[in-house]
Amino acid sequence: MKILYTSFIFLLLFFINPVVAEQKIAFINMDKVISNSNSGISILNQLTDLKNKNSKFLENEKKRFKEKEKKLISQKNLITESDFQNKVDGLKLEIKSYNQNKNKLIAEFNKIKIDNTNKLLKLFDPILVKFSNDKEISIILQKKDIVVAKSELDITDEIIKIVNNEVKEFKIK
């Protein structure tokens, strides 16, 4: 009985065809899509302009404080010690306020950068979904998460072309 049972299992396994399912996988370099697509270039240029504007404002404020400091040092021997100390304390308060404003500007810029980049990526989502449905791709991975892959699986350039056609420009809000 045991031999019959073993023979039956062996024959059953021998004649069953294994099922092979192929799933298409692709990868995309989102950094390249952002830096090479028209909408990505637009957002990067706007962010650069905003950063330069903030840097220029902060640099002008820094120069103003240095001038005030030089003026105060030159007046040290001309005014009383208490007046000098009051002016130094006032300058320290202004510098503290400047540093707080600087930190606030940097935090606001980073928030704007993250929020608008995420909004841009959300515009790319439907494009990726439609592309994956059209090409019957099961999984699209980010290139930075992959160690080794065939270059034929890279869909970055195709997505850039589609994004350039569908998302013309992106305005920072």
Backbone as JSON Lines, residues from 0, in Angstrom:
{"i":0,"aa":"M","n":[0.81,-1.18,0.0],"ca":[0.0,0.0,0.0],"c":[0.87,1.26,0.0]}
{"i":1,"aa":"K","n":[1.93,1.21,0.78],"ca":[2.82,2.35,0.87],"c":[3.53,2.58,-0.47]}
{"i":2,"aa":"I","n":[3.87,1.53,-1.15],"ca":[4.54,1.64,-2.45],"c":[3.57,2.2,-3.48]}
{"i":3,"aa":"L","n":[2.33,1.78,-3.43],"ca":[1.32,2.28,-4.36],"c":[1.09,3.78,-4.13]}
{"i":4,"aa":"Y","n":[1.01,4.16,-2.88],"ca":[0.8,5.57,-2.53],"c":[1.99,6.42,-3.0]}
{"i":5,"aa":"T","n":[3.2,5.98,-2.78],"ca":[4.41,6.7,-3.2],"c":[4.48,6.77,-4.72]}
{"i":6,"aa":"S","n":[4.13,5.7,-5.4],"ca":[4.15,5.69,-6.87],"c":[3.12,6.67,-7.42]}
{"i":7,"aa":"F","n":[1.96,6.72,-6.8],"ca":[0.9,7.63,-7.24],"c":[1.36,9.08,-7.08]}
{"i":8,"aa":"I","n":[1.94,9.42,-5.96],"ca":[2.43,10.78,-5.72],"c":[3.53,11.13,-6.73]}
{"i":9,"aa":"F","n":[4.42,10.18,-6.98],"ca":[5.52,10.41,-7.92],"c":[4.97,10.67,-9.32]}
{"i":10,"aa":"L","n":[4.04,9.85,-9.78],"ca":[3.45,10.02,-11.11],"c":[2.67,11.33,-11.21]}
{"i":11,"aa":"L","n":[1.99,11.68,-10.13],"ca":[1.21,12.91,-10.11],"c":[2.14,14.12,-10.26]}
{"i":12,"aa":"L","n":[3.21,14.13,-9.53],"ca":[4.16,15.24,-9.61],"c":[4.89,15.26,-10.94]}
{"i":13,"aa":"F","n":[5.13,14.11,-11.51],"ca":[5.85,14.01,-12.77],"c":[5.03,14.57,-13.94]}
{"i":14,"aa":"F","n":[3.74,14.35,-13.92],"ca":[2.91,14.76,-15.04],"c":[2.28,16.14,-14.89]}
{"i":15,"aa":"I","n":[2.43,16.76,-13.75],"ca":[1.88,18.1,-13.57],"c":[2.85,19.11,-14.17]}
{"i":16,"aa":"N","n":[2.32,19.94,-15.04],"ca":[3.15,20.99,-15.64],"c":[3.26,22.15,-14.66]}
{"i":17,"aa":"P","n":[4.45,22.62,-14.46],"ca":[4.59,23.78,-13.57],"c":[4.02,25.03,-14.24]}
{"i":18,"aa":"V","n":[3.38,25.86,-13.45],"ca":[2.79,27.09,-13.95],"c":[3.86,28.18,-13.88]}
{"i":19,"aa":"V","n":[4.07,28.83,-14.99],"ca":[5.06,29.9,-15.04],"c":[4.31,31.21,-15.3]}
{"i":20,"aa":"A","n":[4.47,32.12,-14.39],"ca":[3.84,33.43,-14.54],"c":[4.93,34.47,-14.67]}
{"i":21,"aa":"E","n":[4.81,35.27,-15.69],"ca":[5.81,36.31,-15.91],"c":[5.22,37.65,-15.52]}
{"i":22,"aa":"Q","n":[5.93,38.34,-14.66],"ca":[5.53,39.67,-14.28],"c":[6.59,40.64,-14.79]}
{"i":23,"aa":"K","n":[6.12,41.66,-15.47],"ca":[7.06,42.64,-15.98],"c":[7.41,43.62,-14.87]}
{"i":24,"aa":"I","n":[8.69,43.89,-14.77],"ca":[9.19,44.83,-13.78],"c":[10.03,45.87,-14.52]}
{"i":25,"aa":"A","n":[9.91,47.11,-14.09],"ca":[10.7,48.19,-14.68],"c":[11.18,49.09,-13.55]}
{"i":26,"aa":"F","n":[12.14,49.93,-13.88],"ca":[12.59,50.89,-12.89],"c":[12.72,52.26,-13.53]}
{"i":27,"aa":"I","n":[12.67,53.28,-12.65],"ca":[12.7,54.66,-13.11],"c":[13.59,55.48,-12.19]}
{"i":28,"aa":"N","n":[14.32,56.4,-12.76],"ca":[15.15,57.32,-12.0],"c":[14.36,58.62,-11.86]}
{"i":29,"aa":"M","n":[13.67,58.78,-10.73],"ca":[12.81,59.95,-10.52],"c":[13.63,61.23,-10.44]}
{"i":30,"aa":"D","n":[14.84,61.16,-9.92],"ca":[15.69,62.36,-9.87],"c":[15.98,62.86,-11.29]}
{"i":31,"aa":"K","n":[16.22,61.93,-12.21],"ca":[16.48,62.3,-13.61],"c":[15.22,62.86,-14.25]}
{"i":32,"aa":"V","n":[14.06,62.27,-13.92],"ca":[12.79,62.77,-14.47],"c":[12.57,64.21,-14.02]}
{"i":33,"aa":"I","n":[12.82,64.48,-12.75],"ca":[12.61,65.83,-12.24],"c":[13.62,66.8,-12.84]}
{"i":34,"aa":"S","n":[14.87,66.39,-12.93],"ca":[15.89,67.32,-13.41],"c":[15.9,67.49,-14.93]}
{"i":35,"aa":"N","n":[15.27,66.59,-15.69],"ca":[15.31,66.69,-17.15],"c":[13.96,66.99,-17.79]}
{"i":36,"aa":"S","n":[12.87,66.87,-17.06],"ca":[11.56,67.19,-17.64],"c":[11.33,68.69,-17.59]}
{"i":37,"aa":"N","n":[10.49,69.19,-18.46],"ca":[10.21,70.63,-18.51],"c":[9.63,71.13,-17.19]}
{"i":38,"aa":"S","n":[8.67,70.39,-16.65],"ca":[8.06,70.81,-15.4],"c":[9.04,70.71,-14.24]}
{"i":39,"aa":"G","n":[9.9,69.71,-14.25],"ca":[10.91,69.57,-13.22],"c":[11.94,70.68,-13.28]}
{"i":40,"aa":"I","n":[12.37,71.02,-14.49],"ca":[13.32,72.13,-14.67],"c":[12.68,73.43,-14.2]}
{"i":41,"aa":"S","n":[11.4,73.6,-14.52],"ca":[10.67,74.8,-14.1],"c":[10.66,74.93,-12.58]}
{"i":42,"aa":"I","n":[10.33,73.86,-11.88],"ca":[10.27,73.93,-10.42],"c":[11.67,74.13,-9.83]}
{"i":43,"aa":"L","n":[12.68,73.5,-10.4],"ca":[14.04,73.67,-9.9],"c":[14.52,75.12,-10.09]}
{"i":44,"aa":"N","n":[14.19,75.72,-11.24],"ca":[14.55,77.12,-11.48],"c":[13.84,78.05,-10.51]}
{"i":45,"aa":"Q","n":[12.56,77.8,-10.27],"ca":[11.82,78.64,-9.34],"c":[12.37,78.51,-7.91]}
{"i":46,"aa":"L","n":[12.72,77.3,-7.53],"ca":[13.3,77.09,-6.2],"c":[14.67,77.76,-6.09]}
{"i":47,"aa":"T","n":[15.46,77.7,-7.14],"ca":[16.77,78.35,-7.15],"c":[16.61,79.87,-7.03]}
{"i":48,"aa":"D","n":[15.66,80.43,-7.77],"ca":[15.41,81.87,-7.69],"c":[14.99,82.28,-6.28]}
{"i":49,"aa":"L","n":[14.11,81.5,-5.68],"ca":[13.65,81.81,-4.32],"c":[14.8,81.7,-3.32]}
{"i":50,"aa":"K","n":[15.63,80.69,-3.48],"ca":[16.78,80.52,-2.59],"c":[17.77,81.68,-2.76]}
{"i":51,"aa":"N","n":[18.02,82.09,-4.0],"ca":[18.92,83.22,-4.25],"c":[18.37,84.51,-3.66]}
{"i":52,"aa":"K","n":[17.06,84.71,-3.79],"ca":[16.41,85.91,-3.23],"c":[16.58,85.92,-1.71]}
{"i":53,"aa":"N","n":[16.33,84.78,-1.08],"ca":[16.49,84.69,0.38],"c":[17.94,84.9,0.79]}
{"i":54,"aa":"S","n":[18.86,84.31,0.05],"ca":[20.28,84.46,0.37],"c":[20.73,85.91,0.24]}
{"i":55,"aa":"K","n":[20.26,86.59,-0.79],"ca":[20.61,87.99,-1.0],"c":[20.07,88.85,0.14]}
{"i":56,"aa":"F","n":[18.84,88.6,0.54],"ca":[18.25,89.34,1.66],"c":[19.06,89.11,2.94]}
{"i":57,"aa":"L","n":[19.4,87.86,3.22],"ca":[20.16,87.55,4.43],"c":[21.56,88.14,4.38]}
{"i":58,"aa":"E","n":[22.17,88.14,3.22],"ca":[23.51,88.71,3.07],"c":[23.48,90.22,3.29]}
{"i":59,"aa":"N","n":[22.46,90.89,2.77],"ca":[22.33,92.34,2.98],"c":[22.13,92.66,4.46]}
{"i":60,"aa":"E","n":[21.33,91.85,5.13],"ca":[21.13,92.05,6.57],"c":[22.43,91.85,7.34]}
{"i":61,"aa":"K","n":[23.19,90.84,6.94],"ca":[24.48,90.57,7.6],"c":[25.44,91.75,7.42]}
{"i":62,"aa":"K","n":[25.48,92.31,6.21],"ca":[26.33,93.47,5.95],"c":[25.89,94.66,6.8]}
{"i":63,"aa":"R","n":[24.59,94.84,6.93],"ca":[24.06,95.95,7.73],"c":[24.5,95.82,9.18]}
{"i":64,"aa":"F","n":[24.47,94.6,9.71],"ca":[24.89,94.38,11.1],"c":[26.39,94.62,11.27]}
{"i":65,"aa":"K","n":[27.18,94.23,10.29],"ca":[28.63,94.47,10.37],"c":[28.93,95.97,10.36]}
{"i":66,"aa":"E","n":[28.2,96.71,9.53],"ca":[28.38,98.16,9.5],"c":[27.99,98.78,10.84]}
{"i":67,"aa":"K","n":[26.88,98.32,11.41],"ca":[26.46,98.82,12.72],"c":[27.51,98.51,13.78]}
{"i":68,"aa":"E","n":[28.08,97.32,13.7],"ca":[29.1,96.91,14.67],"c":[30.34,97.8,14.54]}
{"i":69,"aa":"K","n":[30.79,98.05,13.3],"ca":[31.95,98.92,13.09],"c":[31.68,100.33,13.61]}
{"i":70,"aa":"K","n":[30.49,100.84,13.33],"ca":[30.12,102.17,13.79],"c":[30.11,102.22,15.32]}
{"i":71,"aa":"L","n":[29.59,101.19,15.93],"ca":[29.52,101.12,17.39],"c":[30.92,101.04,18.01]}
{"i":72,"aa":"I","n":[31.8,100.27,17.39],"ca":[33.18,100.15,17.9],"c":[33.9,101.5,17.78]}
{"i":73,"aa":"S","n":[33.65,102.2,16.68],"ca":[34.29,103.5,16.51],"c":[33.78,104.53,17.51]}
{"i":74,"aa":"Q","n":[32.57,104.36,18.04],"ca":[31.99,105.28,19.01],"c":[32.3,104.9,20.45]}
{"i":75,"aa":"K","n":[32.97,103.79,20.66],"ca":[33.21,103.26,22.01],"c":[33.85,104.29,22.94]}
{"i":76,"aa":"N","n":[34.85,104.99,22.48],"ca":[35.55,105.96,23.32],"c":[34.84,107.31,23.37]}
{"i":77,"aa":"L","n":[33.85,107.54,22.51],"ca":[33.16,108.82,22.45],"c":[31.9,108.88,23.32]}
{"i":78,"aa":"I","n":[31.33,107.73,23.62],"ca":[30.09,107.71,24.42],"c":[30.36,107.06,25.77]}
{"i":79,"aa":"T","n":[29.41,107.24,26.67],"ca":[29.58,106.68,28.01],"c":[29.49,105.16,27.97]}
{"i":80,"aa":"E","n":[30.03,104.54,29.0],"ca":[30.05,103.07,29.08],"c":[28.64,102.49,29.08]}
{"i":81,"aa":"S","n":[27.71,103.14,29.8],"ca":[26.34,102.64,29.86],"c":[25.64,102.77,28.5]}
{"i":82,"aa":"D","n":[25.85,103.89,27.8],"ca":[25.27,104.05,26.46],"c":[25.84,103.01,25.5]}
{"i":83,"aa":"F","n":[27.14,102.79,25.6],"ca":[27.79,101.8,24.75],"c":[27.2,100.41,25.02]}
{"i":84,"aa":"Q","n":[27.05,100.06,26.29],"ca":[26.51,98.74,26.65],"c":[25.06,98.6,26.17]}
{"i":85,"aa":"N","n":[24.28,99.68,26.29],"ca":[22.89,99.66,25.8],"c":[22.84,99.42,24.29]}
{"i":86,"aa":"K","n":[23.75,100.1,23.56],"ca":[23.78,99.91,22.1],"c":[24.25,98.5,21.74]}
{"i":87,"aa":"V","n":[25.21,97.96,22.49],"ca":[25.66,96.58,22.26],"c":[24.53,95.61,22.5]}
{"i":88,"aa":"D","n":[23.79,95.81,23.59],"ca":[22.65,94.93,23.9],"c":[21.58,95.03,22.81]}
{"i":89,"aa":"G","n":[21.34,96.25,22.33],"ca":[20.38,96.43,21.24],"c":[20.82,95.71,19.99]}
{"i":90,"aa":"L","n":[22.1,95.78,19.67],"ca":[22.64,95.1,18.49],"c":[22.53,93.59,18.66]}
{"i":91,"aa":"K","n":[22.8,93.09,19.87],"ca":[22.67,91.65,20.13],"c":[21.23,91.19,19.92]}
{"i":92,"aa":"L","n":[20.28,92.01,20.37],"ca":[18.86,91.65,20.16],"c":[18.52,91.62,18.66]}
{"i":93,"aa":"E","n":[19.04,92.59,17.91],"ca":[18.79,92.61,16.47],"c":[19.4,91.38,15.8]}
{"i":94,"aa":"I","n":[20.6,91.01,16.22],"ca":[21.26,89.84,15.64],"c":[20.5,88.56,16.0]}
{"i":95,"aa":"K","n":[20.0,88.49,17.22],"ca":[19.19,87.33,17.63],"c":[17.93,87.24,16.78]}
{"i":96,"aa":"S","n":[17.29,88.38,16.56],"ca":[16.1,88.42,15.72],"c":[16.43,88.01,14.29]}
{"i":97,"aa":"Y","n":[17.59,88.48,13.79],"ca":[18.05,88.1,12.46],"c":[18.23,86.59,12.35]}
{"i":98,"aa":"N","n":[18.87,86.0,13.35],"ca":[19.1,84.55,13.33],"c":[17.78,83.78,13.36]}
{"i":99,"aa":"Q","n":[16.81,84.28,14.13],"ca":[15.5,83.63,14.15],"c":[14.82,83.75,12.79]}
{"i":100,"aa":"N","n":[14.91,84.93,12.18],"ca":[14.31,85.12,10.85],"c":[15.01,84.25,9.81]}
{"i":101,"aa":"K","n":[16.34,84.13,9.95],"ca":[17.11,83.3,9.03],"c":[16.64,81.84,9.13]}
{"i":102,"aa":"N","n":[16.53,81.34,10.35],"ca":[16.07,79.96,10.55],"c":[14.65,79.77,10.03]}
{"i":103,"aa":"K","n":[13.82,80.79,10.23],"ca":[12.43,80.72,9.75],"c":[12.39,80.69,8.22]}
{"i":104,"aa":"L","n":[13.21,81.54,7.57],"ca":[13.28,81.54,6.1],"c":[13.75,80.2,5.56]}
{"i":105,"aa":"I","n":[14.76,79.62,6.19],"ca":[15.29,78.33,5.75],"c":[14.22,77.24,5.91]}
{"i":106,"aa":"A","n":[13.52,77.25,7.04],"ca":[12.48,76.26,7.28],"c":[11.33,76.41,6.27]}
{"i":107,"aa":"E","n":[10.94,77.67,6.0],"ca":[9.87,77.91,5.02],"c":[10.3,77.46,3.63]}
{"i":108,"aa":"F","n":[11.54,77.75,3.27],"ca":[12.04,77.33,1.95],"c":[12.02,75.81,1.83]}
{"i":109,"aa":"N","n":[12.5,75.12,2.87],"ca":[12.51,73.65,2.83],"c":[11.1,73.1,2.74]}
{"i":110,"aa":"K","n":[10.16,73.73,3.44],"ca":[8.76,73.28,3.38],"c":[8.19,73.5,1.98]}
{"i":111,"aa":"I","n":[8.46,74.66,1.4],"ca":[8.0,74.94,0.03],"c":[8.6,73.94,-0.95]}
{"i":112,"aa":"K","n":[9.88,73.66,-0.79],"ca":[10.57,72.72,-1.68],"c":[9.94,71.33,-1.59]}
{"i":113,"aa":"I","n":[9.75,70.85,-0.38],"ca":[9.18,69.51,-0.18],"c":[7.74,69.45,-0.68]}
{"i":114,"aa":"D","n":[6.93,70.43,-0.31],"ca":[5.51,70.43,-0.7],"c":[5.34,70.47,-2.21]}
{"i":115,"aa":"N","n":[6.08,71.35,-2.87],"ca":[5.92,71.48,-4.32],"c":[6.52,70.3,-5.07]}
{"i":116,"aa":"T","n":[7.59,69.73,-4.56],"ca":[8.14,68.52,-5.18],"c":[7.15,67.37,-5.06]}
{"i":117,"aa":"N","n":[6.52,67.25,-3.9],"ca":[5.5,66.2,-3.72],"c":[4.31,66.44,-4.64]}
{"i":118,"aa":"K","n":[3.89,67.69,-4.81],"ca":[2.78,67.98,-5.73],"c":[3.15,67.6,-7.17]}
{"i":119,"aa":"L","n":[4.39,67.89,-7.54],"ca":[4.85,67.53,-8.88],"c":[4.86,66.01,-9.05]}
{"i":120,"aa":"L","n":[5.35,65.31,-8.05],"ca":[5.37,63.84,-8.13],"c":[3.97,63.27,-8.19]}
{"i":121,"aa":"K","n":[3.0,63.92,-7.53],"ca":[1.61,63.46,-7.61],"c":[1.06,63.64,-9.03]}
{"i":122,"aa":"L","n":[1.55,64.66,-9.74],"ca":[1.15,64.82,-11.14],"c":[1.72,63.7,-12.01]}
{"i":123,"aa":"F","n":[2.86,63.16,-11.6],"ca":[3.5,62.08,-12.35],"c":[2.81,60.74,-12.1]}
{"i":124,"aa":"D","n":[2.14,60.57,-10.97],"ca":[1.52,59.28,-10.63],"c":[0.56,58.76,-11.7]}
{"i":125,"aa":"P","n":[-0.42,59.56,-12.15],"ca":[-1.33,59.04,-13.18],"c":[-0.6,58.67,-14.48]}
{"i":126,"aa":"I","n":[0.46,59.39,-14.79],"ca":[1.23,59.09,-15.99],"c":[1.89,57.72,-15.84]}
{"i":127,"aa":"L","n":[2.46,57.46,-14.66],"ca":[3.11,56.17,-14.41],"c":[2.09,55.03,-14.4]}
{"i":128,"aa":"V","n":[0.92,55.29,-13.83],"ca":[-0.13,54.26,-13.8],"c":[-0.59,53.93,-15.21]}
{"i":129,"aa":"K","n":[-0.84,54.95,-16.02],"ca":[-1.28,54.72,-17.4],"c":[-0.19,53.99,-18.19]}
{"i":130,"aa":"F","n":[1.06,54.4,-18.01],"ca":[2.17,53.76,-18.7],"c":[2.29,52.29,-18.31]}
{"i":131,"aa":"S","n":[2.16,52.02,-17.03],"ca":[2.28,50.62,-16.57],"c":[1.12,49.78,-17.09]}
{"i":132,"aa":"N","n":[-0.06,50.36,-17.16],"ca":[-1.21,49.62,-17.72],"c":[-1.03,49.37,-19.22]}
{"i":133,"aa":"D","n":[-0.57,50.38,-19.94],"ca":[-0.38,50.24,-21.39],"c":[0.7,49.21,-21.72]}
{"i":134,"aa":"K","n":[1.78,49.21,-20.97],"ca":[2.9,48.3,-21.23],"c":[2.81,47.0,-20.42]}
{"i":135,"aa":"E","n":[1.73,46.84,-19.67],"ca":[1.49,45.66,-18.84],"c":[2.66,45.41,-17.88]}
{"i":136,"aa":"I","n":[3.08,46.47,-17.22],"ca":[4.15,46.39,-16.23],"c":[3.51,46.21,-14.86]}
{"i":137,"aa":"S","n":[3.97,45.2,-14.13],"ca":[3.4,44.91,-12.83],"c":[3.98,45.79,-11.72]}
{"i":138,"aa":"I","n":[5.28,46.04,-11.8],"ca":[5.95,46.79,-10.74],"c":[6.91,47.8,-11.37]}
{"i":139,"aa":"I","n":[6.86,49.03,-10.85],"ca":[7.84,50.04,-11.22],"c":[8.58,50.43,-9.94]}
{"i":140,"aa":"L","n":[9.89,50.25,-9.98],"ca":[10.72,50.55,-8.82],"c":[11.55,51.8,-9.07]}
{"i":141,"aa":"Q","n":[12.0,52.41,-7.99],"ca":[12.92,53.55,-8.13],"c":[14.33,53.02,-8.32]}
{"i":142,"aa":"K","n":[15.07,53.67,-9.18],"ca":[16.42,53.21,-9.5],"c":[17.33,53.23,-8.28]}
{"i":143,"aa":"K","n":[17.13,54.19,-7.38],"ca":[18.01,54.28,-6.22],"c":[17.85,53.1,-5.27]}
{"i":144,"aa":"D","n":[16.77,52.35,-5.4],"ca":[16.52,51.19,-4.54],"c":[17.02,49.88,-5.16]}
{"i":145,"aa":"I","n":[17.59,49.96,-6.35],"ca":[18.01,48.76,-7.07],"c":[19.53,48.67,-7.04]}
{"i":146,"aa":"V","n":[20.02,47.45,-6.82],"ca":[21.46,47.24,-6.83],"c":[21.94,46.97,-8.26]}
{"i":147,"aa":"V","n":[21.32,46.01,-8.94],"ca":[21.71,45.65,-10.3],"c":[20.43,45.36,-11.09]}
{"i":148,"aa":"A","n":[20.4,45.84,-12.33],"ca":[19.26,45.56,-13.2],"c":[19.7,45.75,-14.65]}
{"i":149,"aa":"K","n":[18.98,45.1,-15.54],"ca":[19.25,45.26,-16.96],"c":[18.84,46.67,-17.39]}
{"i":150,"aa":"S","n":[19.6,47.23,-18.28],"ca":[19.31,48.59,-18.74],"c":[18.01,48.66,-19.56]}
{"i":151,"aa":"E","n":[17.58,47.54,-20.13],"ca":[16.32,47.53,-20.89],"c":[15.11,47.77,-19.99]}
{"i":152,"aa":"L","n":[15.27,47.56,-18.71],"ca":[14.15,47.74,-17.78],"c":[13.98,49.19,-17.36]}
{"i":153,"aa":"D","n":[14.91,50.06,-17.76],"ca":[14.85,51.47,-17.4],"c":[13.85,52.19,-18.3]}
{"i":154,"aa":"I","n":[12.83,52.79,-17.7],"ca":[11.79,53.49,-18.46],"c":[11.87,55.0,-18.28]}
{"i":155,"aa":"T","n":[12.96,55.47,-17.73],"ca":[13.1,56.89,-17.39],"c":[12.93,57.79,-18.6]}
{"i":156,"aa":"D","n":[13.62,57.53,-19.67],"ca":[13.56,58.4,-20.85],"c":[12.17,58.43,-21.47]}
{"i":157,"aa":"E","n":[11.49,57.29,-21.49],"ca":[10.13,57.25,-22.02],"c":[9.18,58.09,-21.17]}
{"i":158,"aa":"I","n":[9.36,58.0,-19.86],"ca":[8.5,58.76,-18.94],"c":[8.78,60.25,-19.1]}
{"i":159,"aa":"I","n":[10.03,60.64,-19.28],"ca":[10.36,62.06,-19.46],"c":[9.64,62.61,-20.69]}
{"i":160,"aa":"K","n":[9.62,61.84,-21.78],"ca":[8.93,62.29,-23.0],"c":[7.44,62.47,-22.74]}
{"i":161,"aa":"I","n":[6.85,61.52,-22.04],"ca":[5.41,61.6,-21.75],"c":[5.12,62.77,-20.82]}
{"i":162,"aa":"V","n":[5.94,62.95,-19.79],"ca":[5.76,64.05,-18.84],"c":[5.88,65.39,-19.56]}
{"i":163,"aa":"N","n":[6.84,65.51,-20.47],"ca":[6.99,66.77,-21.22],"c":[5.77,67.08,-22.06]}
{"i":164,"aa":"N","n":[5.1,66.06,-22.57],"ca":[3.89,66.28,-23.36],"c":[2.68,66.61,-22.49]}
{"i":165,"aa":"E","n":[2.6,66.01,-21.31],"ca":[1.38,66.15,-20.51],"c":[1.46,67.22,-19.42]}
{"i":166,"aa":"V","n":[2.62,67.45,-18.84],"ca":[2.77,68.46,-17.79],"c":[3.73,69.52,-18.33]}
{"i":167,"aa":"K","n":[3.17,70.63,-18.77],"ca":[3.98,71.64,-19.44],"c":[4.85,72.43,-18.45]}
{"i":168,"aa":"E","n":[4.24,73.01,-17.44],"ca":[4.97,73.85,-16.51],"c":[4.34,73.73,-15.13]}
{"i":169,"aa":"F","n":[5.14,73.98,-14.13],"ca":[4.67,73.86,-12.76],"c":[5.03,75.16,-12.02]}
{"i":170,"aa":"K","n":[4.02,75.77,-11.4],"ca":[4.24,77.01,-10.65],"c":[4.28,76.71,-9.16]}
{"i":171,"aa":"I","n":[5.26,77.27,-8.5],"ca":[5.38,77.12,-7.04],"c":[4.28,77.97,-6.39]}
{"i":172,"aa":"K","n":[3.66,77.39,-5.39],"ca":[2.59,78.1,-4.66],"c":[3.02,78.35,-3.26]}
